[in-house]
Amino acid sequence: MEASIIVIGDELLIGQVLDTNSGWIARHLNPLGWKIKNVRTVADDSSDIKAAITNAFTETDLVLTTGGLGPTKDDITKQTLLELFGGEMIYDKAVEANVLEVVEKRHLKINPLTANQAYVPSSCRVIQNKVGTAPIMWFEKDGKVLVSMPGVPFETETMMSTEIIPQLVKRFAPSTHIEHRTFVVINYSESVLAMKLDEFEQSIPEFIKLAYLPKPGIIRLRLTGSHTDGSLLTSEMDRLSGNLAAIIGNDIIAFDDMPVEQILGELLKSRHLTLATAESCTGGNIAHEITSISGSSEYFRGTVVAYANDVKQQLLGVDTEILANDGAVSEPTVRAMATGACKAIGTDCAIATSGIAGPGGGSPDKPVGTVWIAAKCADNIVAKKYHFPGSRDRVIDRASTTALIMLIELIRNTK
């Protein structure tokens, strides 16, 4: 089955708000046998919305829209859908009751604009939005289905998971099985990895595809298979996954689509290890990434953002002579920072960074983008100098990812 997604809102077209709904919908529908044929972004303009829906229905039997369902005058999706599917605007008492319940849970008082959310086209079937005031509307015409959902990602994600996806599965019984297998690979450039896997790719059956998804510091390899015979598909995916693991070996750090910080967290938990960070140029970004993972308190104890040299000395115990002779951006400094973090915070492992993120502050010996990183696990410690190109944000991002990977490799190599 194929589906179209239409995201509605002027704020999306001017870049004020990023569209996360279409990606979430695609990730959750695809494993159920749905292929997303296209994603359209349109303005809060009735003619544009109608044209997008009309075009989408010529290509797919299912259209999912998000946005434009709020109570203000710029939210015109509901009225546009009424004009497109016919009927009249009616006041739905069930929607009113749901809106009152949602408002009361938020300890707010209903106002006339919010109360107007209870008006819905008579041509739709309402799915009550349990986490918001905008009702979800299900339209059917000529065997095709349109589901209109709010633009608020939390509301769309919650209601898609609990109500809409189960109803779509019931309404459209998928005949095709789809499977994904993702492998997170380090220590390769995309071209070198593609050369290594050339013979493997030639052995892949036509109903399975291999995709390269590079990010700074890692490459995600994704096997995607689609077949009417689910057992055959799983068997082939298992075989190819085993072959990939044999070819790439220890450079695969995860057999699932996980961010590096989660991979490190799972490794720390499995080894019963604790972690601290000592950050200068990354300014706490590594700690932020680590703590973005739910349950990170099980292994992460804290961080010292030692931006100034006197903080490196006083809180991390970096010797004055090291800073005077070698400088803050040096191997002895990051080694001392990592050791000091373990001691000060009481952990088994530590990551330390010190560098020049730019755009100013560089020198001929230490140009912008120079970063020293150290990783420590028990009595083992490694340190390495890197030169990361690009903007300040890019240098910080690359340094953070590289530091996480460095500790992953150190732990995996520590008996």
Short mmCIF file of N, CA, C and O in Angstrom, two decimals, residues 77-149:
data_model
loop_
_atom_site.label_atom_id
_atom_site.label_comp_id
_atom_site.label_asym_id
_atom_site.label_seq_id
_atom_site.Cartn_x
_atom_site.Cartn_y
_atom_site.Cartn_z
N THR A 77 -7.81 24.50 7.72
CA THR A 77 -7.88 23.15 7.16
C THR A 77 -9.28 22.56 7.28
O THR A 77 -9.80 21.94 6.34
N LYS A 78 -9.91 22.74 8.43
CA LYS A 78 -11.23 22.13 8.66
C LYS A 78 -12.26 22.66 7.65
O LYS A 78 -13.00 21.87 7.04
N GLN A 79 -12.29 23.97 7.44
CA GLN A 79 -13.24 24.56 6.49
C GLN A 79 -12.91 24.11 5.07
O GLN A 79 -13.81 23.82 4.27
N THR A 80 -11.65 24.00 4.75
CA THR A 80 -11.24 23.56 3.41
C THR A 80 -11.69 22.12 3.15
O THR A 80 -12.16 21.78 2.05
N LEU A 81 -11.54 21.27 4.15
CA LEU A 81 -11.96 19.87 3.99
C LEU A 81 -13.47 19.77 3.84
O LEU A 81 -13.98 18.91 3.11
N LEU A 82 -14.20 20.65 4.52
CA LEU A 82 -15.66 20.68 4.35
C LEU A 82 -16.00 21.01 2.90
O LEU A 82 -16.87 20.36 2.29
N GLU A 83 -15.33 21.99 2.33
CA GLU A 83 -15.59 22.36 0.93
C GLU A 83 -15.21 21.23 -0.02
O GLU A 83 -15.87 21.03 -1.05
N LEU A 84 -14.20 20.48 0.33
CA LEU A 84 -13.70 19.42 -0.56
C LEU A 84 -14.56 18.17 -0.49
O LEU A 84 -14.84 17.53 -1.52
N PHE A 85 -15.02 17.82 0.71
CA PHE A 85 -15.76 16.57 0.89
C PHE A 85 -17.27 16.78 1.02
O PHE A 85 -18.03 15.81 1.01
N GLY A 86 -17.71 18.01 1.13
CA GLY A 86 -19.14 18.29 1.21
C GLY A 86 -19.69 18.19 2.62
O GLY A 86 -18.97 17.98 3.59
N GLY A 87 -21.02 18.34 2.73
CA GLY A 87 -21.68 18.30 4.02
C GLY A 87 -21.84 19.69 4.60
O GLY A 87 -21.79 20.70 3.89
N GLU A 88 -22.02 19.74 5.92
CA GLU A 88 -22.17 21.02 6.61
C GLU A 88 -21.42 20.98 7.92
O GLU A 88 -21.08 19.90 8.43
N MET A 89 -21.14 22.14 8.47
CA MET A 89 -20.44 22.20 9.74
C MET A 89 -21.46 22.01 10.86
O MET A 89 -22.45 22.76 10.94
N ILE A 90 -21.25 21.02 11.70
CA ILE A 90 -22.18 20.72 12.79
C ILE A 90 -21.46 20.79 14.13
O ILE A 90 -20.25 20.60 14.20
N TYR A 91 -22.24 21.06 15.17
CA TYR A 91 -21.67 21.10 16.53
C TYR A 91 -21.78 19.71 17.13
O TYR A 91 -22.87 19.19 17.32
N ASP A 92 -20.62 19.11 17.41
CA ASP A 92 -20.57 17.73 17.90
C ASP A 92 -20.41 17.72 19.42
O ASP A 92 -19.39 18.15 19.95
N LYS A 93 -21.45 17.24 20.11
CA LYS A 93 -21.45 17.22 21.58
C LYS A 93 -20.34 16.33 22.14
O LYS A 93 -19.77 16.61 23.19
N ALA A 94 -20.03 15.24 21.43
CA ALA A 94 -18.96 14.35 21.90
C ALA A 94 -17.61 15.05 21.84
O ALA A 94 -16.77 14.90 22.73
N VAL A 95 -17.40 15.84 20.78
CA VAL A 95 -16.16 16.62 20.69
C VAL A 95 -16.12 17.66 21.80
O VAL A 95 -15.08 17.88 22.44
N GLU A 96 -17.25 18.31 22.04
CA GLU A 96 -17.32 19.30 23.12
C GLU A 96 -16.91 18.69 24.45
O GLU A 96 -16.11 19.27 25.20
N ALA A 97 -17.44 17.49 24.75
CA ALA A 97 -17.12 16.83 26.01
C ALA A 97 -15.63 16.49 26.08
O ALA A 97 -15.00 16.64 27.14
N ASN A 98 -15.06 16.07 24.96
CA ASN A 98 -13.63 15.74 24.94
C ASN A 98 -12.79 16.98 25.14
O ASN A 98 -11.79 16.97 25.89
N VAL A 99 -13.16 18.09 24.49
CA VAL A 99 -12.42 19.35 24.65
C VAL A 99 -12.47 19.81 26.10
O VAL A 99 -11.44 20.22 26.67
N LEU A 100 -13.63 19.74 26.73
CA LEU A 100 -13.76 20.14 28.13
C LEU A 100 -12.87 19.28 29.03
O LEU A 100 -12.22 19.78 29.95
N GLU A 101 -12.84 17.99 28.74
CA GLU A 101 -12.02 17.07 29.55
C GLU A 101 -10.53 17.41 29.41
O GLU A 101 -9.79 17.45 30.40
N VAL A 102 -10.08 17.67 28.17
CA VAL A 102 -8.67 18.00 27.95
C VAL A 102 -8.32 19.31 28.63
O VAL A 102 -7.27 19.44 29.27
N VAL A 103 -9.19 20.33 28.50
CA VAL A 103 -8.93 21.63 29.11
C VAL A 103 -8.87 21.54 30.62
O VAL A 103 -8.00 22.13 31.27
N GLU A 104 -9.79 20.77 31.21
CA GLU A 104 -9.81 20.62 32.66
C GLU A 104 -8.57 19.91 33.17
O GLU A 104 -8.04 20.26 34.24
N LYS A 105 -8.06 18.93 32.41
CA LYS A 105 -6.84 18.23 32.82
C LYS A 105 -5.64 19.18 32.86
O LYS A 105 -4.70 18.97 33.62
N ARG A 106 -5.70 20.21 32.03
CA ARG A 106 -4.62 21.20 31.98
C ARG A 106 -4.85 22.34 32.97
O ARG A 106 -4.09 23.31 33.00
N HIS A 107 -5.92 22.23 33.75
CA HIS A 107 -6.27 23.24 34.75
C HIS A 107 -6.47 24.61 34.11
O HIS A 107 -6.03 25.64 34.63
N LEU A 108 -7.15 24.60 32.95
CA LEU A 108 -7.45 25.83 32.24
C LEU A 108 -8.96 26.01 32.14
O LEU A 108 -9.73 25.09 32.46
N LYS A 109 -9.38 27.17 31.69
CA LYS A 109 -10.78 27.44 31.46
C LYS A 109 -11.04 27.54 29.98
O LYS A 109 -10.24 28.11 29.23
N ILE A 110 -12.14 26.98 29.54
CA ILE A 110 -12.47 27.00 28.11
C ILE A 110 -12.88 28.40 27.69
O ILE A 110 -13.53 29.13 28.45
N ASN A 111 -12.47 28.80 26.50
CA ASN A 111 -12.87 30.10 25.95
C ASN A 111 -13.63 29.87 24.65
O ASN A 111 -13.67 28.74 24.13
N PRO A 112 -14.26 30.91 24.10
CA PRO A 112 -15.08 30.71 22.89
C PRO A 112 -14.32 30.09 21.72
O PRO A 112 -14.88 29.27 20.97
N LEU A 113 -13.05 30.49 21.51
CA LEU A 113 -12.29 29.93 20.40
C LEU A 113 -12.07 28.43 20.57
O LEU A 113 -12.21 27.64 19.63
N THR A 114 -11.70 28.02 21.79
CA THR A 114 -11.49 26.59 22.04
C THR A 114 -12.80 25.83 21.93
O THR A 114 -12.84 24.71 21.41
N ALA A 115 -13.89 26.44 22.39
CA ALA A 115 -15.21 25.78 22.31
C ALA A 115 -15.60 25.52 20.86
O ALA A 115 -16.26 24.52 20.54
N ASN A 116 -15.16 26.40 19.94
CA ASN A 116 -15.50 26.24 18.53
C ASN A 116 -14.83 25.01 17.90
O ASN A 116 -15.19 24.64 16.78
N GLN A 117 -13.87 24.41 18.60
CA GLN A 117 -13.26 23.19 18.09
C GLN A 117 -14.28 22.07 17.95
O GLN A 117 -14.05 21.09 17.24
N ALA A 118 -15.43 22.20 18.64
CA ALA A 118 -16.47 21.18 18.58
C ALA A 118 -17.22 21.19 17.25
O ALA A 118 -18.00 20.27 16.98
N TYR A 119 -17.02 22.22 16.41
CA TYR A 119 -17.64 22.23 15.09
C TYR A 119 -16.81 21.37 14.13
O TYR A 119 -15.60 21.57 13.97
N VAL A 120 -17.46 20.41 13.48
CA VAL A 120 -16.77 19.51 12.55
C VAL A 120 -17.64 19.28 11.31
O VAL A 120 -18.86 19.42 11.38
N PRO A 121 -17.04 18.95 10.17
CA PRO A 121 -17.83 18.66 8.98
C PRO A 121 -18.68 17.40 9.18
O PRO A 121 -18.21 16.41 9.75
N SER A 122 -19.91 17.45 8.71
CA SER A 122 -20.79 16.27 8.82
C SER A 122 -20.30 15.12 7.96
O SER A 122 -20.70 13.97 8.17
N SER A 123 -19.44 15.40 7.00
CA SER A 123 -18.93 14.37 6.09
C SER A 123 -17.78 13.55 6.67
O SER A 123 -17.30 12.61 6.03
N CYS A 124 -17.33 13.87 7.90
CA CYS A 124 -16.21 13.13 8.48
C CYS A 124 -16.66 12.24 9.64
O CYS A 124 -17.74 12.44 10.22
N ARG A 125 -15.83 11.29 9.94
CA ARG A 125 -15.98 10.51 11.18
C ARG A 125 -14.92 11.03 12.15
O ARG A 125 -13.74 11.07 11.83
N VAL A 126 -15.35 11.42 13.33
CA VAL A 126 -14.45 12.03 14.30
C VAL A 126 -13.74 10.96 15.12
O VAL A 126 -14.36 9.98 15.58
N ILE A 127 -12.43 11.14 15.28
CA ILE A 127 -11.65 10.35 16.24
C ILE A 127 -11.25 11.32 17.34
O ILE A 127 -10.55 12.30 17.09
N GLN A 128 -11.73 11.07 18.56
CA GLN A 128 -11.50 12.02 19.65
C GLN A 128 -10.01 12.12 19.98
O GLN A 128 -9.34 11.10 20.18
N ASN A 129 -9.53 13.34 20.03
CA ASN A 129 -8.15 13.61 20.36
C ASN A 129 -8.01 13.68 21.88
O ASN A 129 -8.37 14.68 22.50
N LYS A 130 -7.47 12.64 22.48
CA LYS A 130 -7.40 12.55 23.94
C LYS A 130 -6.32 13.42 24.55
O LYS A 130 -6.26 13.57 25.77
N VAL A 131 -5.45 13.99 23.72
CA VAL A 131 -4.34 14.80 24.25
C VAL A 131 -4.34 16.22 23.69
O VAL A 131 -3.37 16.96 23.85
N GLY A 132 -5.42 16.62 23.05
CA GLY A 132 -5.51 17.96 22.49
C GLY A 132 -6.94 18.34 22.22
O GLY A 132 -7.87 17.52 22.34
N THR A 133 -7.16 19.58 21.83
CA THR A 133 -8.53 20.06 21.62
C THR A 133 -8.98 19.96 20.17
O THR A 133 -10.17 20.08 19.89
N ALA A 134 -8.06 19.77 19.24
CA ALA A 134 -8.43 19.67 17.83
C ALA A 134 -8.84 18.24 17.49
O ALA A 134 -8.03 17.32 17.61
N PRO A 135 -10.10 18.02 17.08
CA PRO A 135 -10.53 16.66 16.75
C PRO A 135 -9.83 16.13 15.50
O PRO A 135 -9.51 16.89 14.59
N ILE A 136 -9.61 14.83 15.48
CA ILE A 136 -9.04 14.18 14.30
C ILE A 136 -10.21 13.76 13.42
O ILE A 136 -11.21 13.23 13.90
N MET A 137 -10.08 14.02 12.12
CA MET A 137 -11.20 13.78 11.20
C MET A 137 -10.82 12.76 10.14
O MET A 137 -9.78 12.87 9.50
N TRP A 138 -11.69 11.76 9.97
CA TRP A 138 -11.49 10.67 9.01
C TRP A 138 -12.52 10.83 7.90
O TRP A 138 -13.72 10.76 8.15
N PHE A 139 -12.06 11.07 6.67
CA PHE A 139 -12.93 11.24 5.52
C PHE A 139 -12.75 10.05 4.57
O PHE A 139 -11.63 9.56 4.40
N GLU A 140 -13.83 9.62 3.95
CA GLU A 140 -13.75 8.58 2.90
C GLU A 140 -14.55 9.03 1.69
O GLU A 140 -15.65 9.56 1.81
N LYS A 141 -13.95 8.78 0.51
CA LYS A 141 -14.62 9.15 -0.73
C LYS A 141 -14.08 8.30 -1.86
O LYS A 141 -12.86 8.23 -2.06
N ASP A 142 -14.96 7.63 -2.56
CA ASP A 142 -14.57 6.80 -3.71
C ASP A 142 -13.51 5.76 -3.34
O ASP A 142 -12.57 5.50 -4.10
N GLY A 143 -13.64 5.19 -2.15
CA GLY A 143 -12.72 4.15 -1.71
C GLY A 143 -11.39 4.67 -1.18
O GLY A 143 -10.52 3.88 -0.83
N LYS A 144 -11.24 5.98 -1.15
CA LYS A 144 -10.00 6.57 -0.66
C LYS A 144 -10.23 7.21 0.71
O LYS A 144 -11.35 7.62 1.04
N VAL A 145 -9.17 7.30 1.50
CA VAL A 145 -9.27 7.78 2.88
C VAL A 145 -8.33 8.96 3.09
O VAL A 145 -7.18 8.95 2.64
N LEU A 146 -8.84 9.98 3.78
CA LEU A 146 -8.01 11.08 4.25
C LEU A 146 -8.20 11.20 5.76
O LEU A 146 -9.33 11.23 6.24
N VAL A 147 -7.09 11.26 6.47
CA VAL A 147 -7.13 11.47 7.92
C VAL A 147 -6.44 12.80 8.21
O VAL A 147 -5.26 12.99 7.87
N SER A 148 -7.19 13.71 8.83
CA SER A 148 -6.67 15.03 9.16
C SER A 148 -6.31 15.08 10.64
O SER A 148 -7.16 14.81 11.50
N MET A 149 -5.04 15.42 10.92
CA MET A 149 -4.54 15.40 12.30
C MET A 149 -3.94 16.75 12.67
O MET A 149 -3.60 17.55 11.81
#
